[in-house]
Amino acid sequence: MGHYIGTEVTTSDHGPIEAAYLQAVAAFAADAGVERLAIREPEATGFVHFGAEPAVPGHGLAEIFPPDLTGYHDGAEITVDVALELVRAMLRDNGAWCRLEAEGAFAVHVGWDQYVYVRTSSPSTDAMARTRALGLFPERLDASAYDHATDEDDIEQRPADDDFWARLRWSVAIGQATILEEGFVLNASRWHRLTKDNLDDVRARLAPRAMLTVWPDLSTDVEAVIADLPDEGLVEFVWEDENGQITSTIADEAQFSDVTEQIRGARAATALPMYADDRHPLFTAVLPDSDGVLRARWRTEPTESDRRWAVMKALRRGQVCTGTVTAIPPFLVTFVDIGGVIGQINVPELSWRHIEHPTDVVSVGQEITVKILDVDMVRERVALSLRAAGRNPLEALVDRVGEIVTGHVTKVLPFGVIVRIEERHDDVEALVRHCANEGQHLTVGDTLTVKILDVDPSQRRITLAHTPTSDSEGDGPDAS
């Protein structure tokens, strides 16, 4: 709003100056016909205070909200009178900050330099005159210097939707996830120990639009946590006391000794670095509104799981895509990178024919075309098929039922032989069972004349019979 040009009381840096700002904001709200404003991106900036007035506890909000800050959350609607008290707290730098907005109609932003930005959709002629009369000099601006800004290159924010809670429930069940950090405002968190029995109760008690961060369990070796502290730097200590209460505090090397004495009697603890690159939560999300729409504008720091989610949410069953083989471990599952997500191909899905090992078909580094069979958002798994991405070779044989063809024996089994149809280049193979009147011993490489009795591409089955026994009962081979 520019500069105050009225009288100034030297015993206080607030007084009439502060009152002028608040009256000006009230005048613009009245001109706009605004009676309620929404709190956006609330912060607890830490205990910051300057000026002649005594310090106000609770981030400067103790006289506005309850001690647990119930009602101070993103999207909370408040009256103009309460909004003016929040503006007062921000002007005094008492430790809290937020934006105040009526969507599309009105906004109040307070800068760290104590400038106030007011945006209104109405002409506000009376408010402008009132502001000048208060000794303030309003200056027109195209945009707020304190508006919310996002990095356009960031991945989409993961919502705490049903898929997220199913993922969290599964992670708790297998012992992967135990601790949930609830960021109800920026720079302030509540911590919850999760079990399969209390997960629904914890979910019901979360603040609207909270930022959620999922962590593995705290360490019960508290002395080891203390011993591993860095020589210097900021650390967030998180610990569970003997009553099961989880608390956190941020400290530097000068405060380590005081905090470590406090946590020595804890059941469990951890010390988390403050730099995002050194913190390794399992996954994160932000709570959507009750209608499922994610309206919170703040962002969590994306984890590898969050990045996989962003890719996987766009994948669909039946989708054909290109990927690169990344690994073929000893348990014979082939891993394929399909653009930021590692999918897996089980051995039967590599080829229409029987194979002994994935390397019979693919190699590490090879680019292949695959079809998505399933996307499991809970376990973060994508099932792929190499053979389903191409045409089923059995489809070409449907019209040839009844024909007699030749093939080579590729494998001899106790109950029959595997025959590869000689004229096919796609390695179509089927089992030919031995018959009582066969009277011969077959070996690998032998040529065999067979009759195509039946072809079922949907069941991946071809029925062949050695021509001398083509009319015998019981010739029911399965294709491989």
mmCIF file of C-alpha atoms in Angstrom, residues 225-409:
data_model
loop_
_atom_site.group_PDB
_atom_site.id
_atom_site.type_symbol
_atom_site.label_atom_id
_atom_site.label_comp_id
_atom_site.label_asym_id
_atom_site.label_seq_id
_atom_site.Cartn_x
_atom_site.Cartn_y
_atom_site.Cartn_z
ATOM 1 C CA VAL A 225 21.175 -42.141 16.780
ATOM 2 C CA ILE A 226 22.992 -39.752 19.108
ATOM 3 C CA ALA A 227 26.397 -41.145 18.146
ATOM 4 C CA ASP A 228 25.681 -40.601 14.434
ATOM 5 C CA LEU A 229 24.897 -36.889 14.765
ATOM 6 C CA PRO A 230 26.911 -34.658 12.403
ATOM 7 C CA ASP A 231 29.536 -32.287 13.750
ATOM 8 C CA GLU A 232 27.491 -29.296 12.663
ATOM 9 C CA GLY A 233 24.334 -28.262 10.860
ATOM 10 C CA LEU A 234 20.599 -28.290 11.443
ATOM 11 C CA VAL A 235 18.940 -31.594 12.365
ATOM 12 C CA GLU A 236 15.334 -32.460 13.046
ATOM 13 C CA PHE A 237 15.080 -34.744 16.066
ATOM 14 C CA VAL A 238 11.999 -36.992 16.168
ATOM 15 C CA TRP A 239 11.391 -39.206 19.202
ATOM 16 C CA GLU A 240 8.722 -41.236 20.954
ATOM 17 C CA ASP A 241 8.512 -40.845 24.723
ATOM 18 C CA GLU A 242 7.521 -43.480 27.267
ATOM 19 C CA ASN A 243 3.840 -42.521 26.838
ATOM 20 C CA GLY A 244 3.910 -43.094 23.084
ATOM 21 C CA GLN A 245 3.857 -39.379 22.253
ATOM 22 C CA ILE A 246 5.934 -38.489 19.180
ATOM 23 C CA THR A 247 7.633 -35.092 19.237
ATOM 24 C CA SER A 248 10.008 -33.254 16.930
ATOM 25 C CA THR A 249 12.308 -30.280 17.264
ATOM 26 C CA ILE A 250 14.930 -28.645 15.070
ATOM 27 C CA ALA A 251 18.344 -27.960 16.559
ATOM 28 C CA ASP A 252 21.891 -27.096 15.510
ATOM 29 C CA GLU A 253 25.209 -28.231 16.974
ATOM 30 C CA ALA A 254 24.996 -25.667 19.763
ATOM 31 C CA GLN A 255 21.739 -27.244 20.953
ATOM 32 C CA PHE A 256 22.588 -30.918 20.390
ATOM 33 C CA SER A 257 23.600 -31.595 23.985
ATOM 34 C CA ASP A 258 20.341 -30.242 25.393
ATOM 35 C CA VAL A 259 18.200 -32.210 22.948
ATOM 36 C CA THR A 260 20.150 -35.459 23.301
ATOM 37 C CA GLU A 261 19.679 -35.371 27.064
ATOM 38 C CA GLN A 262 15.970 -35.005 26.438
ATOM 39 C CA ILE A 263 15.731 -37.985 24.077
ATOM 40 C CA ARG A 264 18.009 -40.415 25.959
ATOM 41 C CA GLY A 265 15.040 -41.855 27.804
ATOM 42 C CA ALA A 266 12.924 -42.162 24.676
ATOM 43 C CA ARG A 267 11.555 -45.437 23.351
ATOM 44 C CA ALA A 268 12.808 -44.672 19.857
ATOM 45 C CA ALA A 269 14.241 -41.748 17.910
ATOM 46 C CA THR A 270 15.758 -40.544 14.666
ATOM 47 C CA ALA A 271 17.711 -37.498 13.505
ATOM 48 C CA LEU A 272 16.669 -36.240 10.086
ATOM 49 C CA PRO A 273 18.852 -33.888 8.022
ATOM 50 C CA MET A 274 17.164 -30.639 7.073
ATOM 51 C CA TYR A 275 18.305 -30.616 3.443
ATOM 52 C CA ALA A 276 15.757 -32.195 1.091
ATOM 53 C CA ASP A 277 18.398 -34.202 -0.811
ATOM 54 C CA ASP A 278 19.451 -35.923 2.428
ATOM 55 C CA ARG A 279 15.959 -36.720 3.709
ATOM 56 C CA HIS A 280 14.537 -40.018 2.457
ATOM 57 C CA PRO A 281 10.844 -40.496 3.231
ATOM 58 C CA LEU A 282 9.013 -43.355 1.548
ATOM 59 C CA PHE A 283 6.316 -41.316 -0.189
ATOM 60 C CA THR A 284 4.274 -38.126 0.216
ATOM 61 C CA ALA A 285 0.863 -36.663 -0.601
ATOM 62 C CA VAL A 286 -1.489 -33.750 0.110
ATOM 63 C CA LEU A 287 -5.045 -34.238 1.377
ATOM 64 C CA PRO A 288 -7.736 -33.348 -1.167
ATOM 65 C CA ASP A 289 -11.034 -31.796 -0.108
ATOM 66 C CA SER A 290 -14.012 -33.960 0.830
ATOM 67 C CA ASP A 291 -15.169 -33.957 -2.806
ATOM 68 C CA GLY A 292 -11.852 -35.479 -3.898
ATOM 69 C CA VAL A 293 -10.511 -32.309 -5.543
ATOM 70 C CA LEU A 294 -6.974 -31.265 -4.613
ATOM 71 C CA ARG A 295 -7.186 -27.507 -4.049
ATOM 72 C CA ALA A 296 -4.137 -27.001 -1.845
ATOM 73 C CA ARG A 297 -1.443 -25.193 -3.836
ATOM 74 C CA TRP A 298 1.564 -26.192 -1.792
ATOM 75 C CA ARG A 299 3.815 -29.045 -2.826
ATOM 76 C CA THR A 300 5.630 -31.809 -1.031
ATOM 77 C CA GLU A 301 9.194 -32.730 -1.984
ATOM 78 C CA PRO A 302 8.671 -35.661 -4.411
ATOM 79 C CA THR A 303 10.217 -39.027 -3.562
ATOM 80 C CA GLU A 304 11.111 -41.797 -6.015
ATOM 81 C CA SER A 305 7.766 -43.407 -5.173
ATOM 82 C CA ASP A 306 5.961 -40.153 -5.986
ATOM 83 C CA ARG A 307 7.740 -39.958 -9.336
ATOM 84 C CA ARG A 308 6.731 -43.546 -10.118
ATOM 85 C CA TRP A 309 3.144 -42.706 -9.177
ATOM 86 C CA ALA A 310 3.154 -39.757 -11.597
ATOM 87 C CA VAL A 311 4.130 -42.087 -14.450
ATOM 88 C CA MET A 312 2.008 -45.069 -13.399
ATOM 89 C CA LYS A 313 -1.229 -43.075 -13.083
ATOM 90 C CA ALA A 314 -1.141 -42.499 -16.837
ATOM 91 C CA LEU A 315 -0.625 -46.189 -17.684
ATOM 92 C CA ARG A 316 -3.558 -48.380 -18.749
ATOM 93 C CA ARG A 317 -4.106 -52.099 -19.213
ATOM 94 C CA GLY A 318 -3.766 -53.035 -22.859
ATOM 95 C CA GLN A 319 -1.490 -50.090 -23.613
ATOM 96 C CA VAL A 320 1.445 -50.865 -25.937
ATOM 97 C CA CYS A 321 4.681 -49.025 -25.249
ATOM 98 C CA THR A 322 8.424 -49.188 -25.885
ATOM 99 C CA GLY A 323 10.929 -49.968 -23.164
ATOM 100 C CA THR A 324 14.487 -51.033 -22.495
ATOM 101 C CA VAL A 325 15.503 -54.247 -20.738
ATOM 102 C CA THR A 326 17.370 -53.185 -17.585
ATOM 103 C CA ALA A 327 18.031 -56.474 -15.776
ATOM 104 C CA ILE A 328 17.463 -60.237 -15.880
ATOM 105 C CA PRO A 329 18.048 -61.424 -12.281
ATOM 106 C CA PRO A 330 18.512 -65.081 -11.273
ATOM 107 C CA PHE A 331 14.819 -65.521 -10.485
ATOM 108 C CA LEU A 332 14.193 -65.055 -14.238
ATOM 109 C CA VAL A 333 11.863 -62.039 -14.167
ATOM 110 C CA THR A 334 12.814 -59.575 -16.902
ATOM 111 C CA PHE A 335 12.792 -55.913 -15.812
ATOM 112 C CA VAL A 336 11.980 -53.259 -18.397
ATOM 113 C CA ASP A 337 12.158 -49.466 -18.091
ATOM 114 C CA ILE A 338 9.064 -48.049 -19.797
ATOM 115 C CA GLY A 339 9.811 -44.369 -19.251
ATOM 116 C CA GLY A 340 10.456 -43.846 -15.570
ATOM 117 C CA VAL A 341 8.788 -47.005 -14.277
ATOM 118 C CA ILE A 342 10.342 -50.465 -14.139
ATOM 119 C CA GLY A 343 7.869 -53.100 -15.265
ATOM 120 C CA GLN A 344 8.389 -56.841 -15.182
ATOM 121 C CA ILE A 345 7.847 -59.679 -17.625
ATOM 122 C CA ASN A 346 7.413 -63.208 -16.329
ATOM 123 C CA VAL A 347 8.935 -65.979 -18.425
ATOM 124 C CA PRO A 348 5.647 -67.224 -20.002
ATOM 125 C CA GLU A 349 4.954 -63.700 -21.296
ATOM 126 C CA LEU A 350 8.221 -63.459 -23.213
ATOM 127 C CA SER A 351 7.370 -65.759 -26.101
ATOM 128 C CA TRP A 352 4.548 -67.773 -27.633
ATOM 129 C CA ARG A 353 6.854 -70.780 -27.586
ATOM 130 C CA HIS A 354 8.361 -72.566 -24.615
ATOM 131 C CA ILE A 355 11.709 -71.112 -23.506
ATOM 132 C CA GLU A 356 14.100 -72.107 -20.757
ATOM 133 C CA HIS A 357 15.571 -68.683 -19.944
ATOM 134 C CA PRO A 358 14.733 -65.026 -20.750
ATOM 135 C CA THR A 359 18.048 -64.668 -22.587
ATOM 136 C CA ASP A 360 16.611 -67.022 -25.217
ATOM 137 C CA VAL A 361 14.507 -64.027 -26.283
ATOM 138 C CA VAL A 362 15.894 -60.741 -24.861
ATOM 139 C CA SER A 363 19.121 -59.221 -23.574
ATOM 140 C CA VAL A 364 19.978 -56.374 -21.192
ATOM 141 C CA GLY A 365 19.981 -53.044 -23.043
ATOM 142 C CA GLN A 366 17.661 -54.268 -25.783
ATOM 143 C CA GLU A 367 14.744 -52.017 -26.774
ATOM 144 C CA ILE A 368 11.481 -53.944 -27.007
ATOM 145 C CA THR A 369 7.772 -53.296 -27.537
ATOM 146 C CA VAL A 370 5.565 -54.558 -24.718
ATOM 147 C CA LYS A 371 1.917 -54.610 -23.715
ATOM 148 C CA ILE A 372 0.749 -53.617 -20.232
ATOM 149 C CA LEU A 373 -1.149 -56.465 -18.568
ATOM 150 C CA ASP A 374 -1.777 -54.845 -15.177
ATOM 151 C CA VAL A 375 -0.983 -51.689 -13.182
ATOM 152 C CA ASP A 376 -0.886 -52.255 -9.411
ATOM 153 C CA MET A 377 -0.798 -48.821 -7.756
ATOM 154 C CA VAL A 378 -0.678 -50.357 -4.265
ATOM 155 C CA ARG A 379 2.437 -52.486 -4.748
ATOM 156 C CA GLU A 380 3.801 -50.168 -7.453
ATOM 157 C CA ARG A 381 4.125 -52.983 -9.958
ATOM 158 C CA VAL A 382 3.521 -53.019 -13.696
ATOM 159 C CA ALA A 383 3.061 -56.414 -15.351
ATOM 160 C CA LEU A 384 4.193 -56.509 -18.977
ATOM 161 C CA SER A 385 4.049 -58.941 -21.865
ATOM 162 C CA LEU A 386 6.391 -59.107 -24.819
ATOM 163 C CA ARG A 387 4.446 -61.739 -26.732
ATOM 164 C CA ALA A 388 1.076 -59.975 -26.275
ATOM 165 C CA ALA A 389 2.479 -56.911 -28.033
ATOM 166 C CA GLY A 390 2.608 -58.908 -31.275
ATOM 167 C CA ARG A 391 0.064 -61.018 -33.088
ATOM 168 C CA ASN A 392 -0.721 -64.432 -31.660
ATOM 169 C CA PRO A 393 0.865 -66.827 -34.182
ATOM 170 C CA LEU A 394 -1.919 -69.337 -33.547
ATOM 171 C CA GLU A 395 -4.419 -66.996 -35.188
ATOM 172 C CA ALA A 396 -2.844 -67.756 -38.565
ATOM 173 C CA LEU A 397 -3.471 -71.484 -38.029
ATOM 174 C CA VAL A 398 -7.200 -71.292 -37.265
ATOM 175 C CA ASP A 399 -8.141 -71.744 -40.917
ATOM 176 C CA ARG A 400 -5.774 -74.678 -41.328
ATOM 177 C CA VAL A 401 -7.496 -77.101 -38.966
ATOM 178 C CA GLY A 402 -7.526 -80.534 -40.625
ATOM 179 C CA GLU A 403 -4.325 -79.987 -42.603
ATOM 180 C CA ILE A 404 -1.357 -82.330 -42.327
ATOM 181 C CA VAL A 405 2.011 -80.630 -41.769
ATOM 182 C CA THR A 406 5.535 -81.655 -40.863
ATOM 183 C CA GLY A 407 7.584 -80.624 -37.900
ATOM 184 C CA HIS A 408 10.759 -81.332 -35.961
ATOM 185 C CA VAL A 409 10.912 -82.833 -32.513
#
